[in-house]
XYZ file of C-alpha atoms in Angstrom:
741
model
C 33.264 39.362 9.615
C 32.262 39.489 5.994
C 31.562 43.027 4.813
C 29.638 44.546 1.931
C 32.075 45.207 -0.878
C 32.264 48.435 -2.872
C 29.666 47.883 -5.605
C 27.629 49.413 -8.346
C 24.268 47.721 -8.711
C 21.888 47.352 -11.598
C 22.720 45.341 -14.636
C 24.662 42.166 -15.279
C 27.665 40.417 -13.944
C 30.676 40.725 -11.691
C 33.093 42.792 -13.732
C 36.782 43.606 -13.436
C 37.894 47.247 -13.411
C 41.095 48.750 -14.678
C 43.481 49.977 -11.990
C 44.751 52.825 -14.139
C 44.858 56.334 -12.702
C 41.429 57.885 -12.480
C 39.608 54.571 -12.668
C 37.884 55.294 -9.379
C 35.782 57.858 -11.198
C 35.076 55.652 -14.212
C 33.017 53.208 -12.221
C 32.044 49.797 -13.547
C 32.874 48.758 -17.068
C 30.174 47.134 -19.148
C 30.049 43.409 -19.709
C 32.365 42.352 -22.511
C 31.019 40.678 -25.619
C 32.549 37.433 -24.368
C 30.660 37.665 -21.070
C 27.417 38.468 -22.854
C 27.934 35.535 -25.193
C 28.512 33.199 -22.268
C 25.317 34.400 -20.618
C 23.256 33.846 -23.754
C 24.846 30.479 -24.323
C 24.160 29.417 -20.757
C 20.481 30.243 -21.053
C 19.967 28.775 -24.526
C 19.395 25.228 -23.253
C 15.872 26.176 -22.217
C 14.228 28.830 -24.365
C 11.618 30.937 -22.577
C 9.170 33.229 -24.369
C 6.211 35.316 -23.203
C 3.396 34.821 -25.725
C 0.192 36.817 -26.127
C -2.536 35.328 -28.334
C -4.862 37.348 -30.525
C -8.280 38.021 -29.047
C -10.021 36.338 -31.998
C -7.604 33.402 -32.211
C -9.039 29.896 -32.366
C -7.094 28.781 -29.278
C -8.583 31.585 -27.192
C -12.094 30.928 -28.500
C -11.758 27.199 -27.864
C -10.442 27.779 -24.358
C -13.319 30.126 -23.605
C -15.810 27.556 -24.858
C -14.307 24.988 -22.482
C -14.469 27.451 -19.605
C -10.665 27.566 -19.429
C -9.601 30.865 -17.873
C -5.808 30.575 -18.214
C -3.698 30.393 -21.371
C -2.098 26.938 -21.767
C -1.826 26.458 -25.520
C 1.786 25.372 -26.082
C 0.768 21.961 -27.426
C -1.582 23.381 -30.045
C 0.874 26.083 -31.037
C 3.782 23.659 -31.234
C 1.877 21.177 -33.397
C 1.102 23.905 -35.911
C 4.721 25.108 -36.024
C 6.410 21.719 -35.832
C 8.015 22.523 -32.475
C 8.002 20.678 -29.173
C 6.740 23.362 -26.813
C 5.951 23.149 -23.120
C 3.413 25.225 -21.258
C 4.991 27.568 -18.772
C 3.162 29.685 -16.241
C -0.131 31.186 -17.466
C -0.210 34.972 -17.291
C -3.907 35.426 -18.038
C -6.520 34.279 -20.550
C -4.457 35.310 -23.574
C -0.895 35.378 -22.254
C 1.470 32.680 -21.049
C 5.075 31.577 -20.735
C 6.144 29.035 -23.389
C 9.318 26.951 -23.123
C 11.319 24.812 -25.538
C 14.705 23.123 -25.819
C 17.293 23.229 -28.571
C 17.026 26.879 -29.621
C 17.524 30.296 -28.087
C 14.772 32.371 -26.540
C 15.221 34.983 -29.284
C 14.889 32.405 -32.049
C 11.801 30.895 -30.452
C 10.207 34.326 -30.032
C 10.769 35.093 -33.713
C 9.164 31.798 -34.752
C 6.150 32.243 -32.497
C 5.597 35.866 -33.517
C 5.016 34.746 -37.114
C 2.056 32.564 -36.172
C -1.279 34.197 -37.129
C -2.762 33.151 -33.765
C -0.109 35.157 -31.886
C -0.380 38.894 -31.211
C 3.238 39.116 -30.047
C 6.024 37.006 -28.550
C 9.073 38.276 -26.651
C 11.990 36.468 -24.963
C 11.679 35.990 -21.208
C 15.146 37.274 -20.373
C 16.866 37.535 -17.008
C 17.436 40.972 -15.478
C 20.168 41.418 -12.923
C 21.434 43.771 -10.299
C 24.939 44.583 -11.510
C 27.958 44.426 -9.243
C 31.184 46.419 -9.151
C 33.952 44.329 -7.617
C 36.194 45.305 -4.766
C 39.197 46.433 -6.793
C 42.284 47.849 -5.032
C 41.326 51.525 -5.380
C 38.005 50.658 -3.764
C 39.620 48.659 -0.973
C 38.517 48.858 2.644
C 40.784 50.480 5.199
C 40.977 51.380 8.857
C 39.396 54.808 9.216
C 36.281 56.435 10.501
C 33.705 54.248 8.739
C 31.298 56.898 7.565
C 32.278 59.141 4.653
C 33.150 62.698 5.665
C 30.234 64.069 3.657
C 27.613 61.800 5.295
C 24.264 61.790 3.502
C 25.400 64.674 1.353
C 22.816 64.142 -1.384
C 19.942 65.087 0.930
C 21.300 68.530 1.862
C 21.077 71.862 0.010
C 23.432 72.123 -2.932
C 26.465 74.394 -2.839
C 29.655 74.962 -4.825
C 31.026 71.592 -3.666
C 27.869 69.481 -3.540
C 26.525 70.667 -6.872
C 24.160 67.719 -7.387
C 22.731 67.659 -3.840
C 18.930 67.537 -3.942
C 17.670 69.850 -1.148
C 15.559 67.024 0.278
C 15.923 68.506 3.759
C 14.051 71.579 2.508
C 11.326 69.382 1.038
C 10.796 67.801 4.478
C 9.429 71.116 5.710
C 6.405 70.345 3.512
C 6.168 66.572 3.169
C 7.605 63.388 4.673
C 5.714 60.979 2.390
C 2.867 60.091 4.739
C 0.053 58.071 3.191
C 2.047 56.950 0.143
C 3.077 53.383 -0.717
C 6.384 52.891 -2.548
C 6.964 49.444 -4.030
C 10.572 48.258 -4.163
C 10.920 45.485 -6.761
C 14.271 43.925 -5.973
C 16.005 41.049 -4.156
C 13.652 41.223 -1.196
C 14.362 42.889 2.161
C 15.740 42.249 5.635
C 12.916 43.625 7.742
C 14.810 43.077 11.015
C 17.105 46.028 10.287
C 16.399 48.487 13.127
C 16.310 51.479 10.778
C 13.597 49.762 8.731
C 11.460 48.650 11.656
C 7.783 49.233 10.955
C 8.500 50.505 7.452
C 7.218 47.532 5.437
C 3.779 46.465 4.277
C 3.135 42.781 3.547
C 4.884 42.087 0.254
C 5.232 39.160 -2.115
C 7.867 36.840 -3.542
C 7.234 36.790 -7.285
C 10.198 34.582 -8.228
C 9.212 31.521 -10.265
C 10.061 28.007 -9.062
C 12.348 27.451 -12.074
C 14.393 30.590 -11.390
C 17.833 30.604 -9.828
C 16.372 32.542 -6.949
C 14.461 29.466 -5.875
C 17.311 27.028 -5.321
C 17.534 25.045 -2.097
C 18.794 27.266 0.687
C 17.795 30.408 -1.185
C 14.180 30.680 -0.125
C 10.907 29.305 -1.378
C 9.137 30.930 -4.301
C 5.844 32.478 -5.351
C 4.564 33.162 -1.866
C 3.834 36.025 0.492
C 7.359 36.150 1.952
C 9.420 38.961 0.407
C 12.380 38.311 2.720
C 15.813 38.373 1.060
C 17.541 35.047 1.875
C 20.732 36.125 0.098
C 21.612 36.089 -3.597
C 25.180 34.777 -3.494
C 26.378 32.583 -6.345
C 29.091 30.018 -5.652
C 31.191 27.939 -7.998
C 29.059 25.012 -6.905
C 25.973 26.859 -8.166
C 27.682 27.422 -11.516
C 28.748 23.789 -11.753
C 25.363 22.393 -10.768
C 23.177 24.823 -12.745
C 25.014 25.845 -15.938
C 21.756 26.803 -17.645
C 21.150 29.459 -14.983
C 24.601 30.704 -14.004
C 28.045 31.311 -15.446
C 31.195 32.735 -13.910
C 29.971 36.318 -14.327
C 27.387 35.607 -11.629
C 29.904 34.608 -8.944
C 29.749 36.785 -5.842
C 28.551 37.329 -2.305
C 25.028 38.331 -1.369
C 24.258 41.941 -2.229
C 21.286 42.723 0.063
C 20.405 45.074 -2.767
C 16.709 45.399 -1.923
C 17.532 46.323 1.676
C 19.901 49.035 0.474
C 17.356 50.475 -1.962
C 14.629 50.385 0.703
C 16.820 52.340 3.110
C 17.342 55.105 0.564
C 13.612 55.322 -0.127
C 12.325 55.200 3.400
C 14.633 54.383 6.298
C 13.272 55.770 9.527
C 13.824 59.524 9.759
C 14.321 61.466 12.974
C 14.413 58.202 14.970
C 17.947 58.587 16.412
C 19.147 55.605 14.335
C 21.510 55.396 11.379
C 20.406 57.118 8.217
C 17.410 59.101 7.020
C 15.307 57.913 4.108
C 14.095 60.332 1.455
C 10.455 59.573 2.326
C 10.704 58.468 5.936
C 6.951 58.444 6.528
C 6.012 56.534 3.382
C 5.313 52.812 3.542
C 7.479 50.380 1.606
C 5.952 47.458 -0.297
C 8.685 44.849 -0.920
C 8.302 42.640 -3.991
C 11.009 40.036 -4.524
C 11.713 39.633 -8.246
C 15.501 39.087 -8.229
C 17.318 36.076 -6.815
C 20.661 34.484 -7.566
C 22.087 36.234 -10.646
C 18.956 38.285 -11.243
C 15.490 37.363 -12.390
C 13.272 36.799 -15.395
C 11.250 39.427 -17.227
C 8.060 37.470 -16.607
C 8.562 37.638 -12.832
C 9.419 41.347 -12.948
C 6.377 42.081 -15.112
C 4.126 40.188 -12.719
C 5.737 42.115 -9.863
C 5.005 45.450 -11.525
C 1.366 44.537 -12.037
C 0.919 43.039 -8.564
C 2.489 46.066 -6.886
C -0.049 48.344 -8.583
C -2.999 46.221 -7.456
C -3.635 44.391 -10.726
C -4.545 40.719 -10.867
C -1.650 38.274 -11.264
C -2.227 34.577 -11.870
C -1.572 32.504 -8.771
C -1.105 35.450 -6.414
C -3.620 37.152 -4.130
C -4.603 40.696 -5.030
C -2.347 43.229 -3.350
C -4.495 45.064 -0.762
C -2.052 47.997 -0.591
C -1.470 49.193 -4.170
C 1.625 51.314 -4.655
C 1.499 54.873 -5.930
C 5.222 54.740 -6.748
C 7.187 51.746 -8.081
C 11.000 51.634 -7.935
C 12.916 49.352 -10.308
C 16.659 49.412 -9.608
C 17.257 46.666 -12.157
C 17.487 46.150 -15.871
C 19.342 44.751 -18.840
C 20.378 45.628 -22.364
C 18.041 45.880 -25.325
C 14.855 47.668 -26.261
C 11.726 47.783 -24.147
C 9.750 44.714 -25.144
C 6.042 44.611 -25.809
C 5.372 42.695 -22.598
C 7.151 45.305 -20.478
C 5.479 48.227 -22.211
C 2.040 46.697 -21.862
C 2.503 46.158 -18.118
C 3.868 49.664 -17.650
C 1.001 51.136 -19.648
C -1.436 49.325 -17.368
C 0.040 50.766 -14.182
C 0.533 54.229 -15.682
C -3.187 54.218 -16.481
C -3.786 53.788 -12.748
C -1.795 56.951 -12.024
C 1.290 55.126 -10.720
C 4.763 56.660 -11.021
C 7.314 54.125 -12.303
C 10.947 55.018 -11.534
C 13.724 52.969 -13.173
C 17.521 53.119 -12.897
C 19.090 54.017 -16.257
C 21.841 51.408 -15.957
C 25.556 51.149 -15.229
C 26.929 50.298 -18.664
C 28.081 53.810 -19.622
C 26.230 53.318 -22.891
C 22.641 53.265 -24.181
C 19.822 52.938 -21.659
C 18.474 49.387 -21.439
C 15.132 47.844 -20.503
C 12.905 48.584 -18.714
C 14.368 52.091 -18.275
C 13.816 52.774 -21.983
C 10.092 51.998 -21.818
C 7.762 54.885 -22.635
C 6.318 56.765 -19.662
C 8.760 55.674 -16.961
C 11.053 58.040 -15.054
C 14.474 56.765 -16.126
C 17.159 58.090 -13.762
C 20.789 58.709 -14.680
C 23.672 58.982 -12.206
C 25.633 62.103 -11.200
C 28.881 62.774 -9.379
C 28.822 65.213 -6.470
C 29.958 68.018 -8.821
C 26.991 67.439 -11.157
C 28.789 65.721 -14.022
C 27.731 62.285 -15.264
C 29.386 59.579 -13.217
C 31.376 57.397 -15.564
C 29.371 54.194 -15.245
C 25.912 55.725 -15.730
C 24.091 54.820 -18.914
C 22.777 57.748 -20.903
C 20.655 58.801 -23.844
C 17.373 60.498 -24.731
C 15.332 58.039 -22.653
C 16.780 59.423 -19.401
C 14.161 61.664 -17.770
C 16.261 63.182 -14.976
C 19.542 62.569 -13.149
C 20.348 62.299 -9.440
C 23.363 61.486 -7.239
C 24.678 57.958 -7.737
C 27.773 57.973 -5.533
C 31.421 58.509 -6.451
C 34.706 58.165 -4.630
C 37.023 60.836 -6.174
C 40.182 59.203 -4.821
C 41.890 56.005 -5.913
C 42.382 54.501 -2.457
C 41.248 54.879 1.116
C 37.825 56.138 2.073
C 35.227 56.677 -0.632
C 34.303 60.355 -0.274
C 30.795 60.568 -1.756
C 29.047 57.169 -1.623
C 25.339 56.697 -0.939
C 25.083 55.507 2.667
C 22.184 53.177 3.414
C 20.926 50.132 5.300
C 22.553 46.750 4.640
C 23.523 43.359 6.038
C 26.989 41.883 6.568
C 26.217 38.302 5.529
C 28.426 37.069 2.721
C 25.883 34.377 1.857
C 23.015 33.918 4.295
C 21.882 36.848 6.459
C 24.239 38.171 9.124
C 23.954 41.326 11.206
C 22.211 44.558 10.255
C 24.743 47.241 9.288
C 25.113 50.387 7.200
C 27.240 50.915 4.141
C 30.012 53.442 4.726
C 33.170 54.954 3.263
C 34.915 51.596 3.078
C 32.065 49.188 2.460
C 30.269 51.410 0.024
C 27.687 51.138 -2.704
C 27.442 53.335 -5.784
C 25.314 53.077 -8.931
C 22.189 54.256 -10.670
C 20.411 51.654 -8.538
C 20.745 54.276 -5.799
C 19.907 57.292 -7.972
C 16.488 55.801 -8.725
C 15.247 55.463 -5.101
C 16.234 59.077 -4.399
C 13.853 60.072 -7.206
C 11.236 57.503 -6.134
C 11.338 58.902 -2.602
C 10.900 62.414 -3.986
C 7.904 61.222 -6.016
C 6.419 59.912 -2.756
C 6.939 63.306 -1.105
C 5.153 64.935 -4.048
C 2.249 62.490 -3.985
C 1.870 62.975 -0.238
C 1.812 66.750 -0.703
C -0.788 66.557 -3.484
C -2.774 63.331 -3.685
C -4.395 64.355 -6.981
C -1.129 64.087 -8.913
C -0.938 61.297 -11.479
C 2.261 59.509 -12.364
C 2.549 61.363 -15.652
C 2.072 64.680 -13.878
C 4.737 63.810 -11.301
C 7.128 62.978 -14.144
C 6.362 66.324 -15.772
C 6.933 68.270 -12.545
C 10.157 66.426 -11.724
C 11.544 67.425 -15.099
C 10.155 70.953 -15.019
C 11.801 71.704 -11.660
C 15.154 70.056 -12.400
C 18.192 72.324 -12.132
C 20.460 72.909 -15.144
C 23.537 70.752 -15.471
C 26.861 72.465 -14.755
C 29.277 73.229 -17.569
C 32.342 73.628 -15.355
C 33.755 72.050 -12.218
C 34.590 68.588 -13.495
C 37.998 67.055 -14.001
C 40.270 68.846 -16.432
C 39.871 66.248 -19.162
C 36.086 65.990 -18.956
C 34.290 66.442 -22.245
C 30.631 66.810 -23.142
C 28.510 63.664 -23.041
C 27.462 62.497 -26.485
C 24.722 60.235 -27.764
C 25.376 56.517 -27.222
C 27.260 54.983 -30.135
C 28.145 51.512 -28.913
C 31.373 52.598 -27.216
C 30.883 53.096 -23.475
C 31.359 56.608 -22.118
C 32.724 55.218 -18.874
C 34.436 58.376 -17.682
C 33.118 61.665 -16.326
C 31.446 63.994 -18.841
C 29.310 67.140 -18.809
C 25.650 66.270 -19.161
C 23.272 67.594 -21.795
C 19.490 67.412 -21.831
C 19.664 64.863 -24.650
C 21.938 62.514 -22.708
C 21.129 62.893 -18.983
C 17.532 64.098 -18.899
C 15.952 67.443 -18.099
C 18.482 68.303 -15.379
C 19.522 67.548 -11.796
C 16.866 66.494 -9.297
C 15.710 69.292 -6.977
C 13.484 67.602 -4.408
C 12.474 70.831 -2.692
C 11.434 72.488 -5.949
C 9.568 69.372 -7.053
C 7.574 69.192 -3.813
C 6.854 72.919 -3.958
C 5.580 72.488 -7.504
C 3.408 69.598 -6.360
C 1.845 71.702 -3.612
C 1.090 74.629 -5.896
C 0.291 72.555 -8.949
C -2.725 73.622 -10.922
C -3.223 71.189 -13.751
C -5.492 72.693 -16.383
C -7.019 70.110 -18.730
C -9.306 70.727 -21.719
C -11.580 68.154 -23.315
C -13.682 68.897 -26.391
C -16.877 67.303 -27.655
C -16.650 66.530 -30.476
C -12.855 66.207 -30.385
C -12.705 67.123 -34.064
C -15.324 69.292 -35.720
C -16.590 70.244 -39.140
C -17.108 73.820 -40.155
C -20.395 75.123 -38.815
C -20.534 72.704 -35.885
C -20.878 73.621 -32.227
C -18.178 72.406 -29.838
C -18.505 72.036 -26.071
C -15.317 72.564 -24.061
C -14.891 71.165 -20.553
C -12.316 71.603 -17.785
C -13.561 68.617 -15.781
C -10.172 66.881 -15.866
C -8.400 69.812 -14.214
C -7.097 69.542 -10.670
C -5.539 71.586 -7.885
C -3.632 70.610 -4.769
C -5.146 68.820 -1.813
C -7.330 71.072 0.326
C -7.677 73.709 -2.395
C -10.399 74.535 -4.895
C -10.640 76.174 -8.304
C -11.568 79.828 -7.918
C -11.728 81.007 -11.539
C -11.642 79.936 -15.171
C -10.571 81.921 -18.234
C -11.162 80.585 -21.763
C -9.764 82.220 -24.892
C -9.089 81.518 -28.560
C -5.376 81.999 -29.185
C -5.190 80.668 -32.731
C -7.583 80.468 -35.673
C -9.775 83.228 -34.305
C -11.460 83.791 -37.676
C -12.650 80.169 -37.734
C -14.610 80.089 -34.477
C -16.170 82.233 -31.786
C -17.526 81.688 -28.290
C -21.308 81.633 -27.892
C -21.187 81.239 -24.109
C -19.527 82.801 -21.117
C -15.760 82.332 -20.995
C -15.355 82.342 -17.207
C -17.098 79.085 -16.286
C -16.007 75.466 -15.964
C -17.224 74.817 -19.513
C -17.587 76.906 -22.641
C -19.208 76.592 -26.060
C -17.942 77.816 -29.397
C -19.293 77.695 -32.929
C -17.000 76.963 -35.841
C -17.355 78.739 -39.159
C -14.419 77.667 -41.312
C -11.960 74.841 -41.867
C -8.531 74.859 -40.214
C -7.143 74.599 -36.678
C -8.589 76.504 -33.744
C -6.357 76.780 -30.661
C -8.218 77.179 -27.388
C -6.516 78.194 -24.127
C -7.674 77.693 -20.551
C -6.233 79.242 -17.405
C -7.524 78.129 -14.025
C -6.635 79.715 -10.695
C -7.058 78.125 -7.281
C -8.249 79.747 -4.067
C -4.665 80.506 -3.051
C -3.803 82.352 -6.244
C -1.868 79.583 -8.000
C -2.564 79.378 -11.727
C -2.081 76.824 -14.461
C -2.713 77.013 -18.190
C -3.036 74.671 -21.113
C -4.015 74.763 -24.780
C -5.914 72.472 -27.098
C -5.621 72.406 -30.881
C -9.063 71.637 -32.337
C -9.062 70.465 -35.960
C -11.991 71.781 -38.012
C -12.705 70.142 -41.362
C -14.891 71.288 -44.231
C -18.393 69.832 -43.977
C -19.976 67.578 -46.578
C -23.469 68.061 -45.116
C -25.704 69.033 -48.037
C -29.493 69.076 -48.320
C -30.999 67.859 -51.629
C -34.591 67.732 -52.970
C -36.113 65.388 -55.542
C -39.751 65.588 -56.750
C -42.073 63.148 -58.527
C -43.609 64.067 -60.849
C -40.995 66.651 -61.687
C -43.439 68.517 -64.014
C -46.788 68.497 -62.171
C -50.067 69.923 -63.353
C -52.708 71.553 -61.233
C -54.312 68.986 -58.931
C -51.354 66.626 -58.852
C -49.850 65.301 -55.603
C -46.060 65.677 -55.676
C -43.872 63.261 -53.672
C -40.856 65.089 -52.226
C -37.760 63.261 -50.957
C -34.543 64.247 -49.136
C -32.850 60.927 -49.941
C -30.132 62.636 -51.974
C -28.881 64.645 -48.983
C -25.327 63.895 -47.797
C -23.846 63.909 -44.294
C -20.306 63.813 -42.862
C -18.730 60.454 -42.109
C -19.582 59.194 -38.656
C -22.648 61.412 -38.395
C -26.316 61.094 -39.285
C -29.194 63.378 -40.178
C -31.222 63.946 -37.048
C -34.051 66.147 -38.388
C -35.730 67.455 -41.551
C -37.817 70.570 -42.125
C -39.841 71.249 -45.323
C -41.158 74.754 -46.087
C -42.870 76.713 -48.888
C -41.042 80.023 -49.098
C -42.863 81.417 -52.173
C -46.066 80.544 -54.070
C -47.945 79.354 -51.033
C -51.305 80.081 -52.731
C -50.537 77.555 -55.490
C -49.741 74.487 -53.330
C -49.862 73.152 -49.788
C -48.339 70.284 -47.789
C -50.536 67.374 -46.890
C -49.133 65.474 -43.932
C -45.895 65.868 -41.993
C -43.213 68.363 -42.938
C -40.537 66.976 -40.574
C -39.658 63.675 -42.188
C -37.302 62.505 -44.902
C -40.264 62.690 -47.310
C -43.213 65.045 -47.732
C -46.281 65.366 -49.992
C -47.237 68.578 -51.824
C -50.736 69.078 -53.331
C -50.929 71.599 -56.195
C -53.953 73.891 -56.703
C -52.974 76.581 -59.223
C -50.529 77.079 -62.055
C -47.328 78.968 -61.445
C -44.051 78.728 -59.541
C -43.686 77.349 -56.025
C -40.334 77.662 -54.174
C -39.530 74.973 -51.619
C -36.876 74.872 -48.872
C -35.463 71.790 -47.169
C -33.321 72.072 -44.044
C -31.457 69.029 -42.711
C -29.698 68.993 -39.318
C -27.155 66.343 -38.291
C -26.724 64.743 -34.882
C -24.044 67.282 -33.952
C -26.324 70.248 -34.596
C -24.937 71.302 -37.988
C -27.576 72.388 -40.557
C -27.727 72.725 -44.333
C -30.570 74.200 -46.436
C -31.420 74.138 -50.115
C -34.162 76.003 -52.084
C -35.637 74.758 -55.361
C -38.488 75.945 -57.596
C -41.310 73.771 -58.923
C -43.214 74.937 -62.064
C -46.901 73.872 -61.975
C -48.720 73.667 -65.310
C -52.416 74.299 -65.959
C -54.562 71.326 -66.900
C -54.888 70.728 -70.690
C -58.134 72.237 -72.296
C -60.784 69.846 -73.876
C -61.636 70.437 -77.741
C -65.521 69.987 -77.558
C -65.790 67.583 -80.605
C -65.586 67.483 -84.419
C -62.834 69.775 -85.199
C -59.997 67.695 -84.011
C -58.564 70.259 -81.630
C -55.238 69.753 -79.903
C -53.653 70.607 -76.558
C -50.078 70.620 -75.247
C -48.427 70.730 -71.875
C -46.491 73.806 -71.086
C -45.126 72.786 -67.644
C -41.439 73.573 -67.299
C -40.761 70.898 -64.686
C -38.597 71.281 -61.637
C -36.366 74.293 -61.831
C -33.196 73.659 -59.875
C -32.376 76.934 -58.271
C -29.757 75.037 -56.300
C -29.156 77.739 -53.736
C -27.618 75.852 -50.826
C -27.679 77.672 -47.510
C -25.497 76.479 -44.604
C -26.568 77.544 -41.145
C -25.260 77.257 -37.643
C -27.448 76.116 -34.791
């Protein structure tokens, strides 16, 4: 009977391991430069690029005018660039797959990105589940099949099982009920008895031109997420050199079935193993086939799993709250990946990604912003040799390690599997001799914990779950590893493929503590402040709101406490400070820091702060008069046209007043417009005031004096008398007064 070999899953290729002493703890080596070059060369016959067109591009406008709802613009784009391009699968109105021959995907992406019609273009690369071969020190043997430690990673930690996660303690609070966890992988074997009833209807997102769609390996782009096997034979390599090379050779992995068992195998059902979230539902999405899968399929799978629209696929009626990606490849997070992840993060989804098994820098999509990238730990809490590392890692969790060089593997991750070397065989479990290790199995432990948290507190967003996972992580140990273990350092291009002591800059915030994370979810009080306006000018009134705050399911907010903790001389509250909202008036330029503490009806509290920038105001009232030197009986036209207002604001109201000399002149008509009319009746000085108020409630006043002259006297004839004006015109007192509302 064919058995599952000892493997590490996640990235690329079937790799040879050294048999030197201690190699059992080093784990898989990264692909050599030669292997990587072969892979790139093999795929260069057909370049594939994901293109997104600019919203105002002529091709998009023309397509819209024709009523075309899918992007298929390769011909137009190719004619402009002098390239023979073929339309690939449309990915929306402005996004599509473009293919070409005779150049690499990277070269084509660079050419397309320079076109002014294109917003961005990125290579459509393949991502693979990586395999660790069955080397001699991993060899099977005749012994009790299960490892002595069993499912050690679920139990409370102790001096031996330093990285154990205390999941059993978390089960006292949550089992994951009501939460959907999407597993984007090779598909699943739903007939496994320990996975019976665990799956929702999934989808096969693999494209027809992918290696996962070859004859005998399942049909593609349909509602069947079954794993038909992902073996690659020499015949496959010979017949499809553009898809496969010798690094792909190997038996079927049943990788998605293994990951699904870790997330949510039936718990307390008297069968096999317990999943981390045994009451959650699993949404299988097949995105990997023979030798992996393309970015475009994985991206579509991410979006479909979250309930977003994907071209050619029905809308998923069971959107996932947690997405697990035990897959990846080298390189930076591309624009297409980040955009898709941003879309699902905006829906509140938690995206968990394995960091990788290269022992070097974290690859894509684990290095995308906002995901929970998971590194791998040995049972003693040190980094397992093969785990990738770096600042992108959010947290680390057990990945499986063997300790010894032969015989039974002591600390693997036991899970559901299948014994078929190619096509499906019988349902089995991995064990001490047919074991699986890798960050592919660290990620679903964290994804399952995220499901427990979401079940315990449905109001948690993905970003909040990420924050709580990191906040409750336990510190990494500094002792207990092998004698020669050093401290992990930042990736530098040379793999750190041996055990090392983790730091928070290489392995994330710490070691996963499922019980603490679920407890934090239950008691979580997320205080959130929003301000209107979000930036103020001195003298403006600001309204503060706590409407985005939340507490755990079944609880309510009992009290609010607002305070100014910075810049107290620049602002003051003009409302109560114990309500859901508060109001403050600003008086000077600078930064005002506002704090909010909310407490729920069970006494749990949460606090947050908001830094409110306050700028100097340019609001200034100004008066002009015509004539500027009136005589008694004149009508004077007054205007506020010279008044200035802050950028982005407008003057909402005007108020004209006579503050002195009211017996010498009076207004005729309205005094609340941008202009006013003053009728003079006696000589002397009249003092006017104009107050302007902007649309944010900020006011500015100015006072100016108007000197009214007497009418010139008549001479009465003969003598040639004379007269002269003695009006002094408009005296600009220029006293500007700034007021608050």
